[in-house]
Amino acid sequence: MPSPLSIRRVVLYKHGVGYFERRGKVTGSETAHLDFKARDMNDVLKSMTVLDLNGGSVSAVSYDSTKPLEQLLSEATIRIPEHGSLTALLGQVKGARVRARVGGAQVEGAIVGLESLPVVQGEASVVRPFLTLLVGASLRTFDVLELGELEFLDEAVRKDLEFYLATVMSSYKKDSKRLSILTAGEGSRELYVSYVLESPVWKTSYRILLDEGKPPLLQGWAMVDNTGDEDWVDVELSLIAGLPVSFVHDLYNPRYLRRPIVEVRSETGVAPVIPQEAHESFAEPLMETDDEGSFGSADMAPSASVMPAMAAPAPAPRMRAKGGPMIGGSGRGMRETLEQSTAVTTLTKEVGDLFEYGVDRPVTVHRNQSALVPILQRPFEGRRVLLYNRATREKNPMACIEFKNTTGLTLEGGPVTITEEETYVGEAMLDTLKPDDTRFVPYAVELSCVVSVEEDQEEGPVFRARLNRGTLVVEFFHQRRTKILARNKAKRPQVLFVEHPRTGWELKDTAAPAETTDGFWRFKRELAPGTSDTLVITERTRGHRQYYLGNLGLEEVTFFLDSRFIDPRVAQALRDVVAMREKQSSVTRELQRLNEERAQLFKDQERIRSNIDSLKSGASQRELVERFVTKLNAQEDRLESIGRELERLEEERTRLQAETNQRIESLSYEADL
């Protein structure tokens, strides 16, 4: 049966859920049915609230099982095949009491069985089904095809048959699950049901109408989608801006737990639950539009996409010139016509950290359709300015609306189309704005203003020198200068804001920015008609260089002294260090010479021994051997002398190295230059 509960209220959120309220009449112990998609059952079971508003009660809420159709049908006591359903059914319910209507009479009895008997029809014999009933103490047989009505009198058989048919019926719509609300009470009563379902995110888009001499007008539209299987007819629609917590939790599928196996003299303990410990701009006020901040420019290219760096095609032809005829000759301008044709009375309120837009009139959205609903139309405080960001567009600034949210509403982010004097002039993206927030809304490239940038970088003088543990550290400033030249070719003054990246450097000899953002300094410049303006931004950051004293020469010491990195006392100590390093180098060179000599002697001795081994016996050869032996003895004496000298020199080098290191480590000096 169709549900008596119709949708009366819909609340859509920005995080992908919708809140639905239904109301309807039930009578007595009537059961109300609702159909949901299988994927929505977890959200419904998690959030559903059911109230009987007129003194009745809700006894239970039942819903379709998650078991497959074959498994559900296997649990039924009745089977009905595709063909021969009547005879198959009667053959399965032997003993069931029935009331049969045959002709004009009614007969009550218990089913004994069903059999097929031949019946003569003319010259042919036809097999027809006959039902045998036990009526009182007698058996009576009836032609099944002649039965006008057959009523089951046994409640159990009737319920089994209803369960079987309802289960088969639900299988025809495989993605649908039925939820039944069982009520108890007397008379007609109103039933209230609410729940949360996954729903498409509602979206916003805006229109800004610029009109010289008047505050700009903001019009907001909400786009809602009805992806359900039921029409929303004259529902109360609310839209919530914010991000409440929401999640999916499986409540629909049966959940089983493994129970412990308890044997004799054995118990299963339960561990105690231990909860975790809880842990505890400089912007000036905006002025309404005037001659200097008038909206629109002949040298302006509209921005046709979200990316502000992209220039759009030229704007469409104007519908009228300033002071020209009104729309359709009605005597009213576009602003007055817009205010009348889409007048909006938005019911708004704060709900904790959320903000609610309540549409003041019933809304109808048919199933699988979407709707565009007006949610606000209010003037706001704003002015036309230029915003230059080199990363966005190098040669030109963007024409922007310096938007201050004086509507009193929380504005959700979305695309905005800007119209000036009935002409499309550009598009932009509006961030989420709380009341009194201020944003720049770039909507077009300002071609009447040309910007050029020059950069140079240098190292400043050393401002501190520090000598400690053998290392001289000098500190200085890296300095970067950015020169921005803006030429205003328009015939009217313009306000230009220049965005300069904040990279961790500090400003030096530069005027304070008008505003500071997370990533930029924003400098304000006033551009007179047909003039140029130069902005110089100087930044600096600390740098340092290190010098290890053990590698210094006299030239470096002289340079340090002349640069005032060190004083004369430290300079003399460094000269002593250089002299000690020279002695150490001389000892090292002598060690190298003696090692080379010893290596050569070892090589000659190997050659002499090889020659001695190759000589044969004889008087002349004995003389040669004696000569070689004498030479070997002299070389051995020299090797012993070299060994003693090397040992002495190594000790001397070690002593000099230790004295040099000690002298270097003992030096300490610091000076601010």
XYZ file of C-alpha atoms in Angstrom:
673
model
C 0.000 0.000 0.000
C 1.283 3.547 -0.662
C 2.795 5.328 2.286
C 0.578 7.904 4.016
C 3.755 9.773 5.058
C 4.650 12.528 2.600
C 7.825 14.640 2.655
C 7.100 17.973 4.332
C 10.583 19.357 5.088
C 14.025 18.968 3.496
C 17.286 20.316 4.951
C 20.368 19.987 2.739
C 23.946 20.256 4.004
C 27.315 21.012 2.468
C 28.900 17.705 3.493
C 26.766 15.323 1.462
C 23.708 14.526 3.604
C 20.112 15.670 3.735
C 17.643 15.757 6.624
C 14.070 14.770 5.738
C 10.830 15.106 7.704
C 7.622 13.252 6.858
C 4.148 13.598 8.291
C 0.952 11.691 7.668
C -2.217 10.182 9.159
C -2.569 6.652 10.489
C -5.689 5.021 11.921
C -5.864 2.467 14.722
C -3.021 -0.029 14.456
C -2.262 0.804 10.842
C 1.241 0.088 9.553
C 3.028 2.800 7.565
C 5.519 1.728 4.928
C 8.562 3.560 3.556
C 10.838 2.353 0.763
C 14.552 3.177 0.719
C 17.494 2.260 -1.431
C 19.641 -0.468 0.056
C 22.679 1.836 0.281
C 20.649 4.308 2.394
C 19.587 1.834 5.071
C 22.624 2.443 7.306
C 21.944 6.194 7.425
C 18.211 5.637 8.003
C 18.739 3.174 10.861
C 21.329 5.483 12.424
C 19.196 8.637 12.349
C 15.492 7.755 12.166
C 13.123 9.298 14.733
C 9.430 8.259 14.839
C 6.814 10.073 16.915
C 3.058 9.577 17.298
C 1.835 13.138 17.878
C -1.677 12.274 19.084
C -1.296 9.955 22.034
C -0.602 6.706 20.204
C 2.584 4.701 20.275
C 5.083 3.171 17.902
C 5.480 -0.473 18.802
C 8.283 -1.362 16.396
C 9.988 -0.519 13.126
C 10.721 -3.539 10.961
C 12.676 -3.685 7.740
C 13.656 -6.149 5.036
C 16.386 -8.616 5.809
C 19.741 -8.602 4.071
C 19.522 -12.304 3.198
C 19.434 -13.236 -0.514
C 16.032 -14.068 -2.030
C 16.821 -17.750 -2.401
C 17.742 -18.014 1.279
C 14.602 -16.159 2.370
C 12.359 -18.374 0.260
C 14.078 -21.474 1.584
C 12.888 -20.506 5.076
C 9.222 -20.414 3.953
C 7.102 -23.557 4.321
C 5.408 -22.965 0.979
C 6.850 -23.225 -2.543
C 5.008 -21.850 -5.544
C 6.520 -22.700 -8.935
C 6.312 -20.516 -12.025
C 3.777 -22.829 -13.708
C 0.857 -24.725 -12.163
C 0.930 -22.462 -9.119
C -2.619 -23.222 -7.884
C -2.382 -26.981 -8.034
C 1.160 -26.892 -6.613
C 0.027 -24.703 -3.711
C -2.990 -26.883 -2.847
C -0.815 -29.964 -2.929
C 1.512 -28.453 -0.236
C -1.157 -27.507 2.327
C -2.774 -30.844 3.108
C -4.773 -30.649 6.309
C -5.336 -26.888 6.045
C -8.921 -25.827 6.660
C -10.502 -23.892 3.811
C -13.851 -22.416 2.844
C -14.765 -23.130 -0.777
C -17.557 -21.529 -2.807
C -19.049 -23.896 -5.365
C -21.844 -22.389 -7.387
C -23.999 -20.526 -4.858
C -23.094 -22.681 -1.828
C -20.135 -22.558 0.586
C -18.376 -25.624 1.919
C -15.889 -25.787 4.812
C -13.446 -28.617 5.260
C -9.829 -29.790 5.472
C -7.762 -30.407 2.370
C -7.132 -34.099 1.876
C -5.331 -33.914 -1.421
C -5.329 -32.988 -5.076
C -5.499 -35.445 -7.935
C -6.029 -35.393 -11.677
C -8.991 -37.350 -13.063
C -10.115 -37.894 -16.665
C -13.374 -36.248 -17.648
C -15.292 -37.101 -20.803
C -16.070 -34.078 -22.953
C -17.941 -35.082 -26.050
C -15.950 -37.748 -27.818
C -12.685 -36.868 -26.039
C -11.348 -37.399 -22.518
C -9.719 -34.448 -20.680
C -7.666 -34.659 -17.465
C -8.804 -32.066 -14.896
C -7.644 -31.351 -11.301
C -10.000 -32.296 -8.443
C -9.722 -31.149 -4.806
C -10.755 -33.603 -2.077
C -12.023 -32.088 1.203
C -12.921 -33.734 4.489
C -16.295 -32.192 5.292
C -17.514 -33.386 8.636
C -17.114 -37.154 8.464
C -17.353 -37.436 4.672
C -14.987 -36.893 1.776
C -16.171 -34.685 -1.038
C -14.404 -34.024 -4.346
C -14.726 -30.774 -6.285
C -13.520 -29.743 -9.727
C -10.902 -27.081 -9.033
C -11.869 -25.182 -12.171
C -15.416 -24.837 -10.866
C -14.410 -23.307 -7.516
C -15.434 -19.636 -7.389
C -13.458 -18.844 -4.195
C -11.116 -20.651 -1.835
C -10.439 -19.043 1.562
C -7.762 -20.326 3.955
C -9.120 -20.469 7.498
C -5.798 -21.393 9.188
C -3.898 -18.262 10.316
C -0.476 -19.945 10.052
C -1.037 -21.018 6.455
C -2.302 -17.572 5.512
C 0.735 -15.828 7.051
C 3.148 -18.188 5.331
C 1.483 -17.448 2.017
C 1.577 -13.682 2.625
C 5.263 -13.847 3.620
C 6.126 -15.806 0.501
C 4.302 -13.419 -1.815
C 5.702 -10.284 -0.110
C 9.243 -11.668 -0.355
C 8.852 -12.412 -4.045
C 7.339 -8.981 -4.605
C 10.254 -7.207 -2.926
C 12.692 -9.007 -5.203
C 11.276 -7.250 -8.251
C 12.887 -4.027 -7.037
C 16.267 -5.343 -5.970
C 17.701 -1.996 -4.810
C 14.681 -1.165 -2.655
C 14.197 -2.109 0.973
C 10.888 -1.655 2.748
C 10.708 -0.229 6.243
C 7.442 -0.767 8.153
C 6.361 1.374 11.115
C 3.998 -0.537 13.403
C 1.704 1.753 15.382
C -0.813 1.229 18.165
C -3.608 3.558 19.216
C -7.169 4.590 18.616
C -8.672 6.728 15.897
C -6.882 8.948 13.397
C -3.478 10.223 14.511
C -0.578 12.197 13.009
C 2.726 10.371 12.608
C 6.075 12.212 12.406
C 9.181 10.562 10.895
C 12.628 12.148 10.368
C 15.916 10.712 9.113
C 19.190 11.586 7.392
C 20.176 10.320 3.945
C 23.138 10.742 1.649
C 22.262 13.623 -0.677
C 24.009 15.731 -3.309
C 25.749 18.820 -1.947
C 23.756 21.975 -2.553
C 25.635 24.551 -4.580
C 25.596 28.320 -4.758
C 26.086 30.834 -7.533
C 25.925 34.598 -7.339
C 25.238 37.614 -9.521
C 26.646 41.054 -8.740
C 25.041 44.065 -10.345
C 27.256 47.159 -10.485
C 25.544 50.511 -10.852
C 27.405 53.821 -10.708
C 26.485 55.888 -7.698
C 24.753 53.030 -5.863
C 26.004 50.213 -3.650
C 26.549 46.988 -5.618
C 23.719 44.455 -5.437
C 24.333 40.768 -4.637
C 21.896 38.070 -5.706
C 22.400 34.469 -4.566
C 20.936 31.262 -5.973
C 21.066 27.755 -4.534
C 21.076 24.656 -6.743
C 19.424 21.601 -5.206
C 19.115 18.106 -6.669
C 16.360 15.572 -5.963
C 17.951 12.212 -6.747
C 15.386 10.232 -4.757
C 12.438 8.181 -5.993
C 9.806 10.587 -4.697
C 8.744 14.100 -5.680
C 9.238 16.987 -3.284
C 5.884 18.746 -3.482
C 5.483 22.045 -1.625
C 8.193 21.131 0.896
C 9.761 23.461 3.416
C 13.362 23.791 2.162
C 16.342 24.837 4.286
C 20.008 25.006 3.286
C 22.773 24.685 5.883
C 26.224 26.236 5.404
C 28.922 24.531 7.476
C 30.558 21.157 7.977
C 29.047 19.105 10.824
C 30.569 15.694 11.490
C 28.953 12.856 9.557
C 30.001 9.289 8.814
C 28.739 5.928 7.566
C 28.306 3.100 10.066
C 27.043 -0.357 9.123
C 23.876 -1.016 11.100
C 21.890 -2.755 8.376
C 23.880 -5.952 7.951
C 23.603 -8.491 10.794
C 26.655 -8.588 13.007
C 27.841 -11.713 14.759
C 30.385 -12.048 17.530
C 32.431 -15.099 18.292
C 31.427 -16.233 21.742
C 33.973 -17.828 24.057
C 33.785 -21.565 24.594
C 33.360 -22.168 28.340
C 34.289 -25.535 29.692
C 33.729 -26.982 33.136
C 35.748 -25.174 35.845
C 36.695 -22.522 33.348
C 35.512 -18.963 33.118
C 36.136 -16.215 30.642
C 37.133 -12.915 32.206
C 36.224 -9.555 30.814
C 38.974 -6.932 30.771
C 38.113 -3.585 32.382
C 37.402 -0.669 30.073
C 39.851 2.223 30.562
C 38.705 5.397 28.802
C 41.428 7.510 27.285
C 42.338 10.768 28.990
C 40.893 13.926 27.468
C 43.229 16.776 26.550
C 42.398 20.209 26.909
C 44.507 44.079 8.565
C 45.199 47.156 8.100
C 42.457 47.670 5.461
C 40.638 50.991 5.522
C 36.813 51.187 5.573
C 35.295 50.765 2.146
C 33.466 53.676 0.624
C 30.444 53.458 -1.568
C 31.122 53.935 -5.267
C 31.956 57.434 -6.433
C 33.546 58.973 -9.493
C 37.017 57.749 -8.547
C 35.910 54.227 -7.727
C 33.219 53.845 -10.371
C 32.599 50.374 -11.662
C 33.471 49.433 -15.233
C 36.092 50.547 -17.726
C 36.406 50.648 -21.452
C 39.890 49.118 -21.099
C 38.823 46.032 -19.171
C 38.772 42.430 -20.337
C 36.314 40.151 -18.456
C 37.642 37.061 -16.757
C 35.682 34.161 -18.193
C 36.965 31.458 -15.898
C 37.963 30.806 -12.331
C 41.636 31.367 -13.197
C 42.151 35.132 -12.869
C 45.204 35.035 -15.121
C 43.089 34.074 -18.157
C 41.739 36.903 -20.259
C 38.261 36.385 -21.727
C 36.818 37.448 -25.075
C 35.649 41.012 -25.416
C 32.406 41.826 -23.599
C 29.096 41.607 -25.373
C 27.627 44.794 -26.872
C 26.060 47.048 -24.277
C 22.283 47.032 -23.994
C 22.181 50.758 -23.302
C 24.540 53.614 -22.664
C 24.655 55.584 -19.439
C 21.437 57.498 -19.090
C 19.936 55.667 -22.087
C 16.517 53.971 -22.416
C 15.376 51.467 -19.839
C 14.726 47.753 -20.328
C 11.856 47.169 -22.696
C 10.819 50.797 -22.445
C 9.162 50.084 -19.102
C 10.683 53.097 -17.457
C 12.630 50.938 -15.012
C 16.297 50.054 -15.024
C 17.724 46.550 -14.744
C 18.374 46.967 -11.022
C 14.759 47.891 -10.235
C 13.456 45.102 -12.467
C 15.770 42.565 -10.835
C 14.789 43.628 -7.330
C 11.098 43.233 -8.128
C 11.135 40.043 -10.221
C 13.303 38.004 -7.846
C 12.413 39.482 -4.482
C 13.695 37.132 -1.788
C 12.794 36.956 1.867
C 15.404 34.579 3.263
C 14.834 33.293 6.789
C 18.323 32.982 8.242
C 19.617 31.997 11.630
C 22.777 30.799 13.364
C 22.724 27.146 14.432
C 25.872 26.704 16.518
C 28.734 26.979 14.038
C 26.330 26.473 11.143
C 24.274 28.982 9.187
C 20.808 28.195 7.842
C 19.056 29.641 4.818
C 15.328 29.015 5.049
C 13.324 29.515 1.844
C 10.204 31.441 2.770
C 7.917 29.750 0.242
C 7.089 26.099 -0.552
C 9.409 24.441 -3.049
C 8.574 21.675 -5.517
C 11.304 19.545 -7.088
C 10.263 16.404 -8.954
C 12.211 13.174 -8.742
C 15.486 13.085 -10.698
C 15.252 16.827 -11.306
C 17.099 19.856 -9.971
C 16.018 23.369 -9.112
C 17.551 26.831 -8.873
C 16.201 28.582 -5.773
C 16.843 32.274 -4.902
C 18.206 32.617 -1.365
C 19.369 36.222 -1.035
C 19.248 39.615 -2.714
C 20.911 42.439 -0.804
C 23.218 45.399 -1.406
C 26.698 45.271 0.083
C 29.607 47.587 0.737
C 32.241 47.473 -1.974
C 34.364 49.448 -4.404
C 36.270 48.845 -7.599
C 40.067 48.442 -7.178
C 42.990 46.920 -9.048
C 45.006 43.992 -7.686
C 48.414 43.122 -9.114
C 50.053 39.752 -8.533
C 53.032 38.952 -10.717
C 52.402 35.196 -10.553
C 48.830 35.699 -11.789
C 49.530 38.061 -14.677
C 52.867 39.768 -15.210
C 51.900 42.798 -17.290
C 48.471 43.839 -15.994
C 46.566 43.921 -12.718
C 43.121 42.413 -12.246
C 40.023 44.535 -11.898
C 38.425 43.540 -8.581
C 35.562 44.299 -6.292
C 36.813 44.922 -2.780
C 33.912 43.007 -1.269
C 32.904 43.563 2.357
C 30.159 41.211 3.493
C 27.691 43.666 4.964
C 24.718 41.448 4.029
C 24.617 40.045 7.560
C 24.643 36.506 6.129
C 27.259 33.792 5.862
C 27.994 33.463 2.138
C 28.991 30.047 0.865
C 31.715 29.904 -1.775
C 30.673 29.719 -5.402
C 30.977 31.294 -8.845
C 29.829 34.872 -9.322
C 28.881 36.651 -12.538
C 29.355 40.429 -12.609
C 27.094 42.691 -14.655
C 27.576 46.426 -15.082
C 24.972 48.631 -16.694
C 23.209 45.607 -18.198
C 26.459 44.245 -19.671
C 28.387 41.141 -18.675
C 31.866 42.248 -17.571
C 33.419 39.130 -16.023
C 33.272 36.199 -13.658
C 34.986 35.243 -10.419
C 34.967 32.772 -7.553
C 33.692 33.924 -4.182
C 35.210 32.356 -1.062
C 33.103 31.496 1.959
C 32.504 34.764 3.804
C 31.364 35.325 7.338
C 29.603 38.617 8.142
C 31.965 41.619 7.896
C 34.682 39.607 6.156
C 36.460 41.420 3.317
C 37.758 39.812 0.119
C 39.079 40.890 -3.235
C 36.946 39.446 -6.040
C 38.921 39.644 -9.341
C 36.679 39.479 -12.387
C 38.596 40.988 -15.340
C 42.043 41.941 -16.622
C 42.600 45.709 -16.424
C 44.271 46.549 -19.737
C 44.395 50.286 -19.028
C 47.090 49.694 -16.390
C 50.490 48.314 -17.402
C 53.024 47.029 -14.853
C 56.748 46.282 -15.229
C 59.023 44.739 -12.600
C 62.797 44.958 -12.071
C 64.749 42.963 -9.485
C 68.312 42.987 -8.181
C 70.046 41.273 -5.277
C 73.277 42.010 -3.427
C 75.168 41.240 -0.262
C 75.339 43.963 2.360
C 78.345 44.715 4.609
C 79.333 42.408 7.468
C 77.690 43.542 10.697
C 79.067 40.957 13.141
C 82.231 38.822 13.406
C 82.636 35.972 15.858
C 85.752 33.830 16.431
C 85.400 30.690 18.504
C 86.934 27.189 18.597
C 89.039 27.719 15.509
C 86.266 29.050 13.246
C 85.676 32.658 12.208
C 81.996 33.364 11.386
C 81.030 36.658 9.750
C 77.368 37.680 9.484
C 75.928 39.961 6.811
C 72.592 40.741 5.102
C 71.402 39.448 1.751
C 69.443 42.345 0.279
C 66.818 42.114 -2.479
C 65.235 45.115 -4.163
C 62.060 44.896 -6.299
C 61.055 47.926 -8.349
C 57.443 47.937 -9.600
C 56.442 50.570 -12.161
C 52.684 50.991 -12.811
C 51.396 53.175 -15.652
C 47.748 54.262 -15.517
C 46.638 54.957 -19.103
C 43.007 55.512 -18.121
C 41.415 58.949 -17.838
C 40.319 58.394 -14.264
C 42.171 57.749 -11.011
C 42.542 54.156 -9.844
C 43.425 52.414 -6.590
C 46.070 49.722 -7.070
C 46.989 47.018 -4.558
C 50.305 45.255 -5.215
C 50.763 41.762 -3.785
C 54.369 40.873 -3.001
C 55.282 37.337 -1.797
C 56.318 36.853 1.818
C 59.312 34.506 1.752
C 60.620 34.952 5.284
C 62.687 38.059 4.482
C 62.063 41.290 6.413
C 61.164 44.667 4.938
C 63.857 47.341 5.041
C 63.376 51.041 4.241
C 59.933 50.268 2.791
C 56.541 51.702 3.760
C 54.345 49.362 5.791
C 51.889 47.334 3.692
C 48.194 48.205 3.802
C 47.317 44.558 4.403
C 49.115 41.320 5.189
C 47.899 37.875 4.124
C 49.321 34.424 4.803
C 51.477 34.539 1.693
C 51.669 38.189 0.608
C 52.258 41.768 1.629
C 49.663 44.000 -0.009
C 50.796 47.570 -0.763
C 48.302 50.275 -1.694
C 49.046 52.876 -4.393
C 46.971 55.776 -5.686
C 47.241 56.167 -9.472
C 46.340 59.542 -10.955
C 44.956 59.619 -14.539
C 47.633 59.249 -17.215
C 50.540 59.013 -14.735
C 53.077 56.468 -13.549
C 53.904 55.326 -10.032
C 56.992 53.529 -8.750
C 56.982 51.226 -5.739
C 60.336 50.017 -4.392
C 60.216 47.050 -2.010
C 63.479 46.291 -0.206
C 63.900 43.052 1.718
C 66.784 41.542 3.579
C 67.702 38.338 5.336
C 70.706 37.227 7.349
C 73.595 35.323 5.777
C 76.953 34.094 7.080
C 80.314 32.736 5.957
C 82.734 30.516 7.868
C 86.547 30.430 7.757
C 88.615 27.671 9.400
C 91.745 29.234 10.906
C 93.858 26.159 10.324
C 93.805 26.845 6.558
C 94.565 30.582 6.634
C 97.510 32.370 5.067
C 99.022 35.772 5.714
C 96.900 37.337 2.953
C 93.652 36.221 4.599
C 94.856 37.514 7.987
C 95.597 40.895 6.412
C 92.143 40.935 4.774
C 90.394 40.123 8.065
C 92.350 42.866 9.844
C 91.615 45.436 7.144
C 87.903 44.475 7.177
C 87.823 44.810 10.970
C 86.705 41.226 11.365
C 89.523 40.876 13.966
C 91.588 43.223 16.112
C 95.443 43.572 16.118
C 95.797 41.161 19.055
C 93.977 38.391 17.204
C 95.840 39.284 14.001
C 99.235 38.805 15.691
C 98.064 35.503 17.155
C 96.973 34.399 13.677
C 100.353 35.407 12.246
C 102.025 33.242 14.904
C 99.738 30.413 13.864
C 100.715 30.906 10.223
C 104.428 30.824 11.208
C 103.925 27.623 13.191
C 102.100 26.102 10.216
C 105.062 27.054 7.998
C 107.448 25.236 10.356
C 105.120 22.286 10.364
C 105.079 22.312 6.575
C 108.913 22.421 6.474
C 109.105 19.388 8.782
C 106.562 17.602 6.635
C 108.621 18.257 3.491
C 111.792 16.918 5.203
C 109.898 13.804 6.288
C 108.753 13.283 2.732
C 112.345 13.654 1.401
C 113.783 11.151 3.902
C 111.007 8.641 3.181
C 111.744 8.896 -0.531
C 115.490 8.348 0.135
C 114.806 5.312 2.296
C 112.546 3.852 -0.347
C 115.265 4.259 -2.957
C 117.840 2.542 -0.683
C 115.497 -0.417 -0.197
C 115.118 -0.669 -3.948
C 118.940 -0.602 -4.518
C 119.483 -3.279 -1.863
C 117.046 -5.588 -3.603
C 118.941 -5.105 -6.862
C 122.355 -5.780 -5.184
C 121.118 -8.951 -3.471
C 119.748 -10.192 -6.750
C 123.112 -9.637 -8.437
C 125.005 -11.445 -5.647
C 122.727 -14.485 -5.984
C 123.388 -14.655 -9.723
C 127.229 -14.656 -9.484
C 129.178 -17.974 -9.806
C 132.390 -19.100 -8.104
C 135.711 -17.658 -9.367
C 138.404 -15.168 -8.311
C 136.995 -12.252 -10.279
C 133.478 -12.906 -9.113
C 134.541 -13.068 -5.453
C 135.988 -9.575 -5.770
C 132.673 -8.337 -7.182
C 130.721 -9.957 -4.353
C 132.940 -8.295 -1.743
C 132.341 -4.977 -3.467
C 128.532 -5.469 -3.302
C 128.694 -6.455 0.369
C 130.689 -3.326 1.241
C 128.057 -1.188 -0.480
C 125.235 -2.965 1.362
C 126.915 -2.246 4.690
C 127.176 1.458 3.878
C 123.464 1.546 2.899
C 122.466 -0.150 6.126
C 124.332 2.526 8.096
C 122.486 5.219 6.164
C 119.110 3.531 6.746
C 119.729 3.497 10.482
C 120.576 7.218 10.384
C 117.415 7.953 8.347
C 115.279 6.016 10.841
C 116.563 8.069 13.765
C 115.987 11.312 11.839
C 112.436 10.306 10.849
C 111.567 9.525 14.440
C 112.861 12.922 15.547
C 110.983 14.757 12.796
C 107.690 12.945 13.570
C 107.973 14.027 17.179
C 108.687 17.582 16.048
C 105.670 17.626 13.697
C 103.356 16.230 16.376
C 104.556 18.863 18.840
C 104.033 21.675 16.330
C 100.559 20.390 15.387
C 99.496 20.231 19.040
C 100.825 23.739 19.734
C 99.063 25.095 16.625
C 95.728 23.502 17.546
C 96.002 24.695 21.118
C 96.760 28.222 19.942
C 93.829 28.208 17.501
C 91.376 26.806 20.056
C 92.387 29.403 22.627
C 91.471 32.315 20.350
C 88.100 33.962 21.072
C 86.755 37.236 19.692
C 83.408 38.896 18.881
C 82.652 42.323 17.455
C 79.602 44.176 16.096
C 80.582 46.174 13.024
